[in-house]
C-alpha angles and dihedrals in degrees: 000000000000123000093263092055090046092053091046091054089049090048091053091051089049091048092050092050092047095049094044090050103041098041097061091038090053093047093048091050089050091051093048091055092044091051090046090053092050090053090045092052093045091051102040118006108025096119093050094047094046090056088066093053112128093011129108087250091065092052091053090044091053093046093051092047090055092046093050092051092047091049097051094039086057090046093051092059099033091105089054092051093047091049089049090053094047096044099039100087101071128050097227091050090050090056090049090052092053090051095051099035092097088067092056089043097051093041092053092047094049091046090059097038098046096045090048090054094041092050090053095052093040089058090045089057105034103022091236136082120257109306140160091294087069089074091049088052089055089059092060122108103289096216094049091044091053091049090051091049090047093050100041104029137043091258100152095040089044093054091047090048090051091050092048091044092050092050091047091047094053091048094048091042093056090053095047096044091052090052092046090050090058090052098050116102113196126199116261100218127066098239094055091045092053089046089055091051090051090048091052090051092049093049092049091048089050091050091049090049091046092209145058090204132092095282129043121237106282143153093287088057089071091066099094100137143031087240110087092206091062090049092050089056094059104071123063129222097271090050092050091050091048092054092044091054091049093051092044090055091048091050090051090058112081109209123216111259118195123219089242090059092054089049089053090049091057091047091052086062092050093256120134110252111253123227119265089249093056102034096153097049094110088058094057114120125178122191119224118272109256122176092194091058091048091057096036111034107186127226112246133211113191112185134194109198120206110249095343091171125190089205091057090052090059088072090060123116118173092217105037108015111027107187098163106052111177092357091070100082092044094057087053094048100041139037114302124175115192094172092073132122133206112239094220134027100231135048099258091036090060095039094056090046094048095046101033107009088234119142098218119103091191095052096113092057100036135081088251087069088073091074127095104229119212090223094060100141094203094063095078092052093047089052089054091054101260122157107220121211128183118209122183138158093221129078116286090220090067106114086347090282092153092063102027097050090052090052093054094051113288113132100201137016121206111185141156097307092048093050091049089053091050094042111026090178093056116134116234143170140194096305102037150283120341120260095250090068094042089057090047087055092050091051090049091054093047094048096049113099111265133173096199123064112257132231109191114191115194139190117194123206113183095094092064127107131292081064116216136140119240114268094246094053126087106225117228114233111238115200115212131183122238091255092051092049090057090071093061120067094192120109091215100054092151090057090045092059093040090056091048089051092046092055092048092045093050091051089049090051089051090053088049089057091049094050097046094048108087092207093053106029096072097032107046129080117199130200129174141173139162122263093224143330121289113282121245102031101124116228105168090085092049112061089168087068096058092119096033090053090066099034125125124164126248118216127188134180120193116179115245094245091057091048090053090059095044142058110247122181110187124188111169090201093056113124119231144147141207092281085070096051101088093035088057095044093046092049091060101036107036126060117222093340121166122218139154114238147143088218135105134217103251091193096047142054104329095190093066093061117104097198106053101176136114094220137197123164088249103033140022137191113204110214116263091004100109092218142085123230124218109226096168100071089226094116127056095237140070100221146357127208114250119231109251098194100063139057097220097091094234123147132216104266096210141071103026116223115261093192114050105137095169090064088071088055090048088055089047090051090052090051093048091052091049095045092048088056094047092048094049093043087061103033108017122111118265123250115255 
């Protein structure tokens, strides 16, 4: 036998091993994703999918599901196939490949299995498949994240199940691959063998492409129905992660925005385009001149409350299901806006929008965080001599808040470690110190003698999963019906509501302390909102809850003496959003202060505001429109009419509005906000 024949014999053995190994691995991966989808549909989208049964939509749905699972099964074992191709031309390399194949095999299997499981629980928590927020989640504190996973999810049993499943897989795989090897009949001549190799490569490439048509299988391919729940059932976990990575990379790239583009953005909103030398003129906002404020600058406490959800408050009943505690009488006495949206859909997302009006949840840890943004809300208060203090129950190292917030204008940061020094007996959990002790810390700061007026900015943490009520608090039992329980995927729903009540009650007790302290009651202005809606309440199946799904309340207390020297126009049904928070606070605490903002004074002259939208990155309510606009593209409509006879923010699900011209302006507003950020991220001055 010459060397060529020897190599050919070795190649055939290698080919037999490769085919007998990759074929069952590929099929098992396909079946894992298919089984995962069936469980996903049964748990979340069964009703929507069953409605398509017997229709052309179901046939397309089934076809796309199969193609997605074929594509990502091929992707999972692509490294194994490439290694087989590269190592198959020499006998010693073939032996090496057989020894290390188990690594490729187990890695591919775990890739498919883990992402299938993660996608399920991600949807359970966030009501959406894996998306860009997944990568923000990975930046959270690892210890606290593990504790949350341990408390709220079957982490230990899941890990043990994965280990057992992997062992079982390798055992079953060895049996199947041996049987498959005995079935395989390879060609005897070289030409046919090489033709078979080429055929295997072509078939794998076709599976990876997912299509023989003009376009490969891609994210748009998952749009098979007008029902978003059906569409969410099409992709598998690996597909969802692939798309999330792509969008995350695109978001990380800051495009170049020309001055002319910003001018066009203003014009799209009906605003005269500014000159290139005064590009931010349409953002200029000046508070009314007020001599009383000049002589008596108030202290301010602006609070962002973890998951202070308007939807959760709809379950409240003062007699049977008290979800407000001591906060209840304050929202009746003071200013309380229910028609209010969070700007972002995550804590840091909303914080950067509230403080800087920048749509980048990773700003504090990115190179774009080096810029000094014109819409920094703290600048106006610094110019008026305010000392700005940040108090939070969570760790200051989270998202580098400790350092970044100081850079944008905060003078001091008091966080978890500080509060534990002040209150060694403080109760705490995975994410930080309970709200009771945070509010004690805020009162301590306010009561200390200070020559400068104070702005205290707070971030609470207790109402964060894993949900639990502080050890020294008696949880209130909240009774829910079976139908109501369906909206909450948590096994400890009673604790969920008890924690929500605890957070509201503790804030109410803090306000009690402010109002009964003579030195604080007439000298302190309070404002509070939620960072985002409660996680895990699914909205994709409820288009009528497009606005409600992003709603958080806005509370404000202005002492009577300040109201007597001010003009306050309060309409509790007025729509607003977090972009309006600092504009409203500044208008009633700073005299003739200049700032740059997209916000409006919700307690002042509404007609003078240029940007009359309650705005969230996924939904917007133009003022006086009576409808909500979908900015996310999830739903197959532009706008829905809001119900005008209720206070629960729901819309009329059908029919969708055909004529909603202000939705185009809402889209233009979103683009202006984004382009302003891009332009400043490239050309703005750097922070000192």
